[in-house]
Amino acid sequence: MVRFIPLVLGHKELVHGTLDDSEKWTYQVVRAHVTEVNGAQLQNNLFGKQYGMSWVARIQGNVNADSVSFIKNGKPDSELEKMTVIQVRKHATRTDIYFSNDLEVNTDELE
């Protein structure tokens, strides 16, 4: 059974102001096949780094994202946890977005 879930893709636009720059976020809801990427060796092979938790979202079509969020009922898109996009891979009919909700793990944090 293939399980598709809705995700929110965040798109960041830099707005140049007269005194300083600011970020403007826009959001797009997509349906994606999401798989957890766990295992240190697999993460090293894919990213060259290790993360505590990471996922790959396979989305039909050509999309871009600066952040990825899981939808939570009752929360507006702007208040959802923005997870970091690690890598985007484009294919003929789909886009694979690899993302993580935490920082890179290094040897100091391993037990």
PDB file of N, CA, C and O in Angstrom, residues 14-73:
ATOM      1  N   LEU A  14      13.593  36.725  -0.497  1.00  0.00           N
ATOM      2  CA  LEU A  14      14.288  37.808   0.176  1.00  0.00           C
ATOM      3  C   LEU A  14      13.739  39.138  -0.344  1.00  0.00           C
ATOM      4  O   LEU A  14      13.753  39.386  -1.545  1.00  0.00           O
ATOM      5  N   VAL A  15      13.223  39.960   0.564  1.00  0.00           N
ATOM      6  CA  VAL A  15      12.672  41.260   0.197  1.00  0.00           C
ATOM      7  C   VAL A  15      13.683  42.326   0.611  1.00  0.00           C
ATOM      8  O   VAL A  15      14.019  42.452   1.783  1.00  0.00           O
ATOM      9  N   HIS A  16      14.170  43.076  -0.362  1.00  0.00           N
ATOM     10  CA  HIS A  16      15.164  44.121  -0.085  1.00  0.00           C
ATOM     11  C   HIS A  16      14.449  45.396   0.346  1.00  0.00           C
ATOM     12  O   HIS A  16      13.650  45.941  -0.398  1.00  0.00           O
ATOM     13  N   GLY A  17      14.752  45.826   1.563  1.00  0.00           N
ATOM     14  CA  GLY A  17      14.154  47.049   2.087  1.00  0.00           C
ATOM     15  C   GLY A  17      15.144  48.198   2.044  1.00  0.00           C
ATOM     16  O   GLY A  17      16.314  48.015   1.705  1.00  0.00           O
ATOM     17  N   THR A  18      14.675  49.386   2.413  1.00  0.00           N
ATOM     18  CA  THR A  18      15.566  50.540   2.394  1.00  0.00           C
ATOM     19  C   THR A  18      16.597  50.482   3.521  1.00  0.00           C
ATOM     20  O   THR A  18      17.721  50.932   3.346  1.00  0.00           O
ATOM     21  N   LEU A  19      16.214  49.938   4.678  1.00  0.00           N
ATOM     22  CA  LEU A  19      17.145  49.842   5.798  1.00  0.00           C
ATOM     23  C   LEU A  19      17.770  48.456   5.917  1.00  0.00           C
ATOM     24  O   LEU A  19      18.956  48.324   6.180  1.00  0.00           O
ATOM     25  N   ASP A  20      16.967  47.439   5.770  1.00  0.00           N
ATOM     26  CA  ASP A  20      17.491  46.078   5.843  1.00  0.00           C
ATOM     27  C   ASP A  20      16.595  45.130   5.045  1.00  0.00           C
ATOM     28  O   ASP A  20      15.507  45.496   4.621  1.00  0.00           O
ATOM     29  N   ASP A  21      17.082  43.916   4.858  1.00  0.00           N
ATOM     30  CA  ASP A  21      16.335  42.920   4.094  1.00  0.00           C
ATOM     31  C   ASP A  21      15.467  42.089   5.034  1.00  0.00           C
ATOM     32  O   ASP A  21      15.781  41.924   6.208  1.00  0.00           O
ATOM     33  N   SER A  22      14.374  41.560   4.511  1.00  0.00           N
ATOM     34  CA  SER A  22      13.510  40.680   5.287  1.00  0.00           C
ATOM     35  C   SER A  22      13.125  39.474   4.432  1.00  0.00           C
ATOM     36  O   SER A  22      13.331  39.468   3.222  1.00  0.00           O
ATOM     37  N   GLU A  23      12.589  38.454   5.091  1.00  0.00           N
ATOM     38  CA  GLU A  23      12.167  37.246   4.393  1.00  0.00           C
ATOM     39  C   GLU A  23      10.652  37.236   4.286  1.00  0.00           C
ATOM     40  O   GLU A  23       9.954  37.569   5.232  1.00  0.00           O
ATOM     41  N   LYS A  24      10.156  36.848   3.126  1.00  0.00           N
ATOM     42  CA  LYS A  24       8.725  36.666   2.921  1.00  0.00           C
ATOM     43  C   LYS A  24       8.514  35.203   2.560  1.00  0.00           C
ATOM     44  O   LYS A  24       9.129  34.691   1.631  1.00  0.00           O
ATOM     45  N   TRP A  25       7.676  34.509   3.327  1.00  0.00           N
ATOM     46  CA  TRP A  25       7.425  33.089   3.101  1.00  0.00           C
ATOM     47  C   TRP A  25       6.080  32.899   2.415  1.00  0.00           C
ATOM     48  O   TRP A  25       5.095  33.538   2.778  1.00  0.00           O
ATOM     49  N   THR A  26       6.049  32.009   1.430  1.00  0.00           N
ATOM     50  CA  THR A  26       4.801  31.553   0.827  1.00  0.00           C
ATOM     51  C   THR A  26       4.763  30.041   0.982  1.00  0.00           C
ATOM     52  O   THR A  26       5.804  29.390   1.129  1.00  0.00           O
ATOM     53  N   TYR A  27       3.557  29.480   0.955  1.00  0.00           N
ATOM     54  CA  TYR A  27       3.397  28.057   1.253  1.00  0.00           C
ATOM     55  C   TYR A  27       2.572  27.364   0.181  1.00  0.00           C
ATOM     56  O   TYR A  27       1.691  27.962  -0.422  1.00  0.00           O
ATOM     57  N   GLN A  28       2.888  26.091  -0.036  1.00  0.00           N
ATOM     58  CA  GLN A  28       2.210  25.268  -1.029  1.00  0.00           C
ATOM     59  C   GLN A  28       1.957  23.904  -0.405  1.00  0.00           C
ATOM     60  O   GLN A  28       2.881  23.267   0.101  1.00  0.00           O
ATOM     61  N   VAL A  29       0.714  23.441  -0.440  1.00  0.00           N
ATOM     62  CA  VAL A  29       0.385  22.113   0.078  1.00  0.00           C
ATOM     63  C   VAL A  29       0.465  21.120  -1.075  1.00  0.00           C
ATOM     64  O   VAL A  29      -0.082  21.362  -2.150  1.00  0.00           O
ATOM     65  N   VAL A  30       1.193  20.032  -0.852  1.00  0.00           N
ATOM     66  CA  VAL A  30       1.350  18.980  -1.861  1.00  0.00           C
ATOM     67  C   VAL A  30       1.076  17.626  -1.221  1.00  0.00           C
ATOM     68  O   VAL A  30       1.125  17.481  -0.004  1.00  0.00           O
ATOM     69  N   ARG A  31       0.790  16.641  -2.063  1.00  0.00           N
ATOM     70  CA  ARG A  31       0.670  15.251  -1.590  1.00  0.00           C
ATOM     71  C   ARG A  31       1.967  14.555  -1.953  1.00  0.00           C
ATOM     72  O   ARG A  31       2.431  14.663  -3.086  1.00  0.00           O
ATOM     73  N   ALA A  32       2.552  13.863  -0.990  1.00  0.00           N
ATOM     74  CA  ALA A  32       3.861  13.248  -1.200  1.00  0.00           C
ATOM     75  C   ALA A  32       3.906  11.858  -0.594  1.00  0.00           C
ATOM     76  O   ALA A  32       3.244  11.574   0.397  1.00  0.00           O
ATOM     77  N   HIS A  33       4.700  11.009  -1.194  1.00  0.00           N
ATOM     78  CA  HIS A  33       5.023   9.708  -0.610  1.00  0.00           C
ATOM     79  C   HIS A  33       6.250   9.946   0.267  1.00  0.00           C
ATOM     80  O   HIS A  33       7.319  10.290  -0.240  1.00  0.00           O
ATOM     81  N   VAL A  34       6.094   9.815   1.588  1.00  0.00           N
ATOM     82  CA  VAL A  34       7.158  10.147   2.540  1.00  0.00           C
ATOM     83  C   VAL A  34       7.731   8.878   3.159  1.00  0.00           C
ATOM     84  O   VAL A  34       6.991   8.014   3.621  1.00  0.00           O
ATOM     85  N   THR A  35       9.055   8.773   3.133  1.00  0.00           N
ATOM     86  CA  THR A  35       9.762   7.638   3.709  1.00  0.00           C
ATOM     87  C   THR A  35      10.842   8.162   4.641  1.00  0.00           C
ATOM     88  O   THR A  35      11.559   9.098   4.297  1.00  0.00           O
ATOM     89  N   GLU A  36      10.952   7.544   5.825  1.00  0.00           N
ATOM     90  CA  GLU A  36      12.015   7.929   6.752  1.00  0.00           C
ATOM     91  C   GLU A  36      13.348   7.386   6.249  1.00  0.00           C
ATOM     92  O   GLU A  36      13.430   6.259   5.771  1.00  0.00           O
ATOM     93  N   VAL A  37      14.381   8.219   6.324  1.00  0.00           N
ATOM     94  CA  VAL A  37      15.736   7.804   5.947  1.00  0.00           C
ATOM     95  C   VAL A  37      16.503   7.640   7.251  1.00  0.00           C
ATOM     96  O   VAL A  37      16.976   8.602   7.827  1.00  0.00           O
ATOM     97  N   ASN A  38      16.566   6.396   7.744  1.00  0.00           N
ATOM     98  CA  ASN A  38      17.305   6.188   8.986  1.00  0.00           C
ATOM     99  C   ASN A  38      18.453   5.234   8.738  1.00  0.00           C
ATOM    100  O   ASN A  38      18.502   4.546   7.734  1.00  0.00           O
ATOM    101  N   GLY A  39      19.376   5.239   9.613  1.00  0.00           N
ATOM    102  CA  GLY A  39      20.578   4.431   9.465  1.00  0.00           C
ATOM    103  C   GLY A  39      21.740   5.319   9.088  1.00  0.00           C
ATOM    104  O   GLY A  39      21.698   6.054   8.111  1.00  0.00           O
ATOM    105  N   ALA A  40      22.778   5.273   9.894  1.00  0.00           N
ATOM    106  CA  ALA A  40      23.926   6.160   9.695  1.00  0.00           C
ATOM    107  C   ALA A  40      24.599   5.937   8.348  1.00  0.00           C
ATOM    108  O   ALA A  40      24.945   6.891   7.655  1.00  0.00           O
ATOM    109  N   GLN A  41      24.752   4.680   7.939  1.00  0.00           N
ATOM    110  CA  GLN A  41      25.439   4.413   6.678  1.00  0.00           C
ATOM    111  C   GLN A  41      24.638   4.928   5.491  1.00  0.00           C
ATOM    112  O   GLN A  41      25.188   5.522   4.565  1.00  0.00           O
ATOM    113  N   LEU A  42      23.318   4.730   5.508  1.00  0.00           N
ATOM    114  CA  LEU A  42      22.469   5.216   4.422  1.00  0.00           C
ATOM    115  C   LEU A  42      22.531   6.736   4.333  1.00  0.00           C
ATOM    116  O   LEU A  42      22.656   7.300   3.239  1.00  0.00           O
ATOM    117  N   GLN A  43      22.464   7.427   5.474  1.00  0.00           N
ATOM    118  CA  GLN A  43      22.560   8.884   5.468  1.00  0.00           C
ATOM    119  C   GLN A  43      23.920   9.345   4.960  1.00  0.00           C
ATOM    120  O   GLN A  43      24.005  10.303   4.198  1.00  0.00           O
ATOM    121  N   ASN A  44      24.989   8.670   5.377  1.00  0.00           N
ATOM    122  CA  ASN A  44      26.324   9.026   4.883  1.00  0.00           C
ATOM    123  C   ASN A  44      26.415   8.838   3.373  1.00  0.00           C
ATOM    124  O   ASN A  44      27.017   9.645   2.671  1.00  0.00           O
ATOM    125  N   ASN A  45      25.818   7.758   2.865  1.00  0.00           N
ATOM    126  CA  ASN A  45      25.837   7.510   1.427  1.00  0.00           C
ATOM    127  C   ASN A  45      25.052   8.579   0.663  1.00  0.00           C
ATOM    128  O   ASN A  45      25.466   9.002  -0.407  1.00  0.00           O
ATOM    129  N   LEU A  46      23.904   9.001   1.201  1.00  0.00           N
ATOM    130  CA  LEU A  46      23.061   9.982   0.517  1.00  0.00           C
ATOM    131  C   LEU A  46      23.575  11.407   0.659  1.00  0.00           C
ATOM    132  O   LEU A  46      23.621  12.162  -0.305  1.00  0.00           O
ATOM    133  N   PHE A  47      23.921  11.803   1.886  1.00  0.00           N
ATOM    134  CA  PHE A  47      24.222  13.202   2.177  1.00  0.00           C
ATOM    135  C   PHE A  47      25.685  13.477   2.498  1.00  0.00           C
ATOM    136  O   PHE A  47      26.106  14.624   2.496  1.00  0.00           O
ATOM    137  N   GLY A  48      26.425  12.452   2.882  1.00  0.00           N
ATOM    138  CA  GLY A  48      27.784  12.657   3.360  1.00  0.00           C
ATOM    139  C   GLY A  48      27.810  13.135   4.798  1.00  0.00           C
ATOM    140  O   GLY A  48      28.845  13.528   5.321  1.00  0.00           O
ATOM    141  N   LYS A  49      26.652  13.125   5.467  1.00  0.00           N
ATOM    142  CA  LYS A  49      26.510  13.573   6.859  1.00  0.00           C
ATOM    143  C   LYS A  49      25.474  12.687   7.538  1.00  0.00           C
ATOM    144  O   LYS A  49      24.768  11.932   6.885  1.00  0.00           O
ATOM    145  N   GLN A  50      25.355  12.848   8.864  1.00  0.00           N
ATOM    146  CA  GLN A  50      24.331  12.121   9.618  1.00  0.00           C
ATOM    147  C   GLN A  50      23.411  13.103  10.319  1.00  0.00           C
ATOM    148  O   GLN A  50      23.855  14.135  10.813  1.00  0.00           O
ATOM    149  N   TYR A  51      22.132  12.759  10.360  1.00  0.00           N
ATOM    150  CA  TYR A  51      21.113  13.561  11.049  1.00  0.00           C
ATOM    151  C   TYR A  51      20.362  12.639  11.997  1.00  0.00           C
ATOM    152  O   TYR A  51      20.278  11.434  11.774  1.00  0.00           O
ATOM    153  N   GLY A  52      19.780  13.226  13.047  1.00  0.00           N
ATOM    154  CA  GLY A  52      19.000  12.445  13.988  1.00  0.00           C
ATOM    155  C   GLY A  52      17.766  11.840  13.339  1.00  0.00           C
ATOM    156  O   GLY A  52      17.477  10.664  13.493  1.00  0.00           O
ATOM    157  N   MET A  53      17.021  12.637  12.584  1.00  0.00           N
ATOM    158  CA  MET A  53      15.829  12.184  11.868  1.00  0.00           C
ATOM    159  C   MET A  53      15.832  12.842  10.499  1.00  0.00           C
ATOM    160  O   MET A  53      16.037  14.053  10.397  1.00  0.00           O
ATOM    161  N   SER A  54      15.574  12.066   9.466  1.00  0.00           N
ATOM    162  CA  SER A  54      15.460  12.640   8.124  1.00  0.00           C
ATOM    163  C   SER A  54      14.471  11.821   7.311  1.00  0.00           C
ATOM    164  O   SER A  54      14.203  10.660   7.619  1.00  0.00           O
ATOM    165  N   TRP A  55      13.898  12.469   6.296  1.00  0.00           N
ATOM    166  CA  TRP A  55      12.889  11.854   5.448  1.00  0.00           C
ATOM    167  C   TRP A  55      13.149  12.215   3.991  1.00  0.00           C
ATOM    168  O   TRP A  55      13.835  13.181   3.693  1.00  0.00           O
ATOM    169  N   VAL A  56      12.533  11.443   3.087  1.00  0.00           N
ATOM    170  CA  VAL A  56      12.505  11.804   1.674  1.00  0.00           C
ATOM    171  C   VAL A  56      11.031  11.888   1.281  1.00  0.00           C
ATOM    172  O   VAL A  56      10.236  11.008   1.601  1.00  0.00           O
ATOM    173  N   ALA A  57      10.674  12.988   0.618  1.00  0.00           N
ATOM    174  CA  ALA A  57       9.318  13.185   0.103  1.00  0.00           C
ATOM    175  C   ALA A  57       9.384  13.090  -1.411  1.00  0.00           C
ATOM    176  O   ALA A  57      10.107  13.849  -2.049  1.00  0.00           O
ATOM    177  N   ARG A  58       8.650  12.150  -1.972  1.00  0.00           N
ATOM    178  CA  ARG A  58       8.592  11.988  -3.425  1.00  0.00           C
ATOM    179  C   ARG A  58       7.302  12.642  -3.910  1.00  0.00           C
ATOM    180  O   ARG A  58       6.209  12.207  -3.551  1.00  0.00           O
ATOM    181  N   ILE A  59       7.462  13.682  -4.722  1.00  0.00           N
ATOM    182  CA  ILE A  59       6.333  14.516  -5.148  1.00  0.00           C
ATOM    183  C   ILE A  59       6.246  14.489  -6.668  1.00  0.00           C
ATOM    184  O   ILE A  59       7.258  14.670  -7.350  1.00  0.00           O
ATOM    185  N   GLN A  60       5.044  14.278  -7.195  1.00  0.00           N
ATOM    186  CA  GLN A  60       4.856  14.296  -8.641  1.00  0.00           C
ATOM    187  C   GLN A  60       5.025  15.721  -9.160  1.00  0.00           C
ATOM    188  O   GLN A  60       4.526  16.671  -8.568  1.00  0.00           O
ATOM    189  N   GLY A  61       5.751  15.865 -10.254  1.00  0.00           N
ATOM    190  CA  GLY A  61       5.954  17.171 -10.864  1.00  0.00           C
ATOM    191  C   GLY A  61       7.276  17.793 -10.457  1.00  0.00           C
ATOM    192  O   GLY A  61       8.087  17.201  -9.754  1.00  0.00           O
ATOM    193  N   ASN A  62       7.454  19.023 -10.909  1.00  0.00           N
ATOM    194  CA  ASN A  62       8.685  19.778 -10.678  1.00  0.00           C
ATOM    195  C   ASN A  62       8.407  20.838  -9.612  1.00  0.00           C
ATOM    196  O   ASN A  62       7.700  21.811  -9.873  1.00  0.00           O
ATOM    197  N   VAL A  63       8.935  20.646  -8.395  1.00  0.00           N
ATOM    198  CA  VAL A  63       8.698  21.591  -7.297  1.00  0.00           C
ATOM    199  C   VAL A  63      10.024  21.979  -6.655  1.00  0.00           C
ATOM    200  O   VAL A  63      11.028  21.281  -6.791  1.00  0.00           O
ATOM    201  N   ASN A  64      10.016  23.093  -5.961  1.00  0.00           N
ATOM    202  CA  ASN A  64      11.154  23.557  -5.166  1.00  0.00           C
ATOM    203  C   ASN A  64      10.667  23.860  -3.764  1.00  0.00           C
ATOM    204  O   ASN A  64       9.476  24.130  -3.558  1.00  0.00           O
ATOM    205  N   ALA A  65      11.584  23.844  -2.805  1.00  0.00           N
ATOM    206  CA  ALA A  65      11.212  24.165  -1.428  1.00  0.00           C
ATOM    207  C   ALA A  65      12.432  24.632  -0.655  1.00  0.00           C
ATOM    208  O   ALA A  65      13.540  24.142  -0.875  1.00  0.00           O
ATOM    209  N   ASP A  66      12.213  25.593   0.242  1.00  0.00           N
ATOM    210  CA  ASP A  66      13.243  26.019   1.179  1.00  0.00           C
ATOM    211  C   ASP A  66      13.034  25.372   2.542  1.00  0.00           C
ATOM    212  O   ASP A  66      13.942  25.325   3.361  1.00  0.00           O
ATOM    213  N   SER A  67      11.793  24.894   2.798  1.00  0.00           N
ATOM    214  CA  SER A  67      11.487  24.172   4.029  1.00  0.00           C
ATOM    215  C   SER A  67      10.342  23.206   3.753  1.00  0.00           C
ATOM    216  O   SER A  67       9.606  23.362   2.782  1.00  0.00           O
ATOM    217  N   VAL A  68      10.207  22.220   4.644  1.00  0.00           N
ATOM    218  CA  VAL A  68       9.119  21.248   4.557  1.00  0.00           C
ATOM    219  C   VAL A  68       8.489  21.151   5.933  1.00  0.00           C
ATOM    220  O   VAL A  68       9.193  21.152   6.945  1.00  0.00           O
ATOM    221  N   SER A  69       7.156  21.062   5.984  1.00  0.00           N
ATOM    222  CA  SER A  69       6.438  20.938   7.262  1.00  0.00           C
ATOM    223  C   SER A  69       5.384  19.847   7.164  1.00  0.00           C
ATOM    224  O   SER A  69       4.763  19.677   6.110  1.00  0.00           O
ATOM    225  N   PHE A  70       5.204  19.123   8.268  1.00  0.00           N
ATOM    226  CA  PHE A  70       4.082  18.198   8.371  1.00  0.00           C
ATOM    227  C   PHE A  70       2.867  19.006   8.820  1.00  0.00           C
ATOM    228  O   PHE A  70       2.974  19.847   9.705  1.00  0.00           O
ATOM    229  N   ILE A  71       1.723  18.739   8.241  1.00  0.00           N
ATOM    230  CA  ILE A  71       0.495  19.474   8.578  1.00  0.00           C
ATOM    231  C   ILE A  71      -0.009  19.029   9.947  1.00  0.00           C
ATOM    232  O   ILE A  71      -0.027  17.845  10.255  1.00  0.00           O
ATOM    233  N   LYS A  72      -0.415  20.001  10.750  1.00  0.00           N
ATOM    234  CA  LYS A  72      -1.055  19.731  12.036  1.00  0.00           C
ATOM    235  C   LYS A  72      -2.383  20.468  12.025  1.00  0.00           C
ATOM    236  O   LYS A  72      -2.440  21.663  11.738  1.00  0.00           O
ATOM    237  N   ASN A  73      -3.466  19.747  12.331  1.00  0.00           N
ATOM    238  CA  ASN A  73      -4.805  20.339  12.277  1.00  0.00           C
ATOM    239  C   ASN A  73      -4.913  21.557  13.178  1.00  0.00           C
ATOM    240  O   ASN A  73      -4.461  21.548  14.317  1.00  0.00           O
TER     241      ASN A  73
END
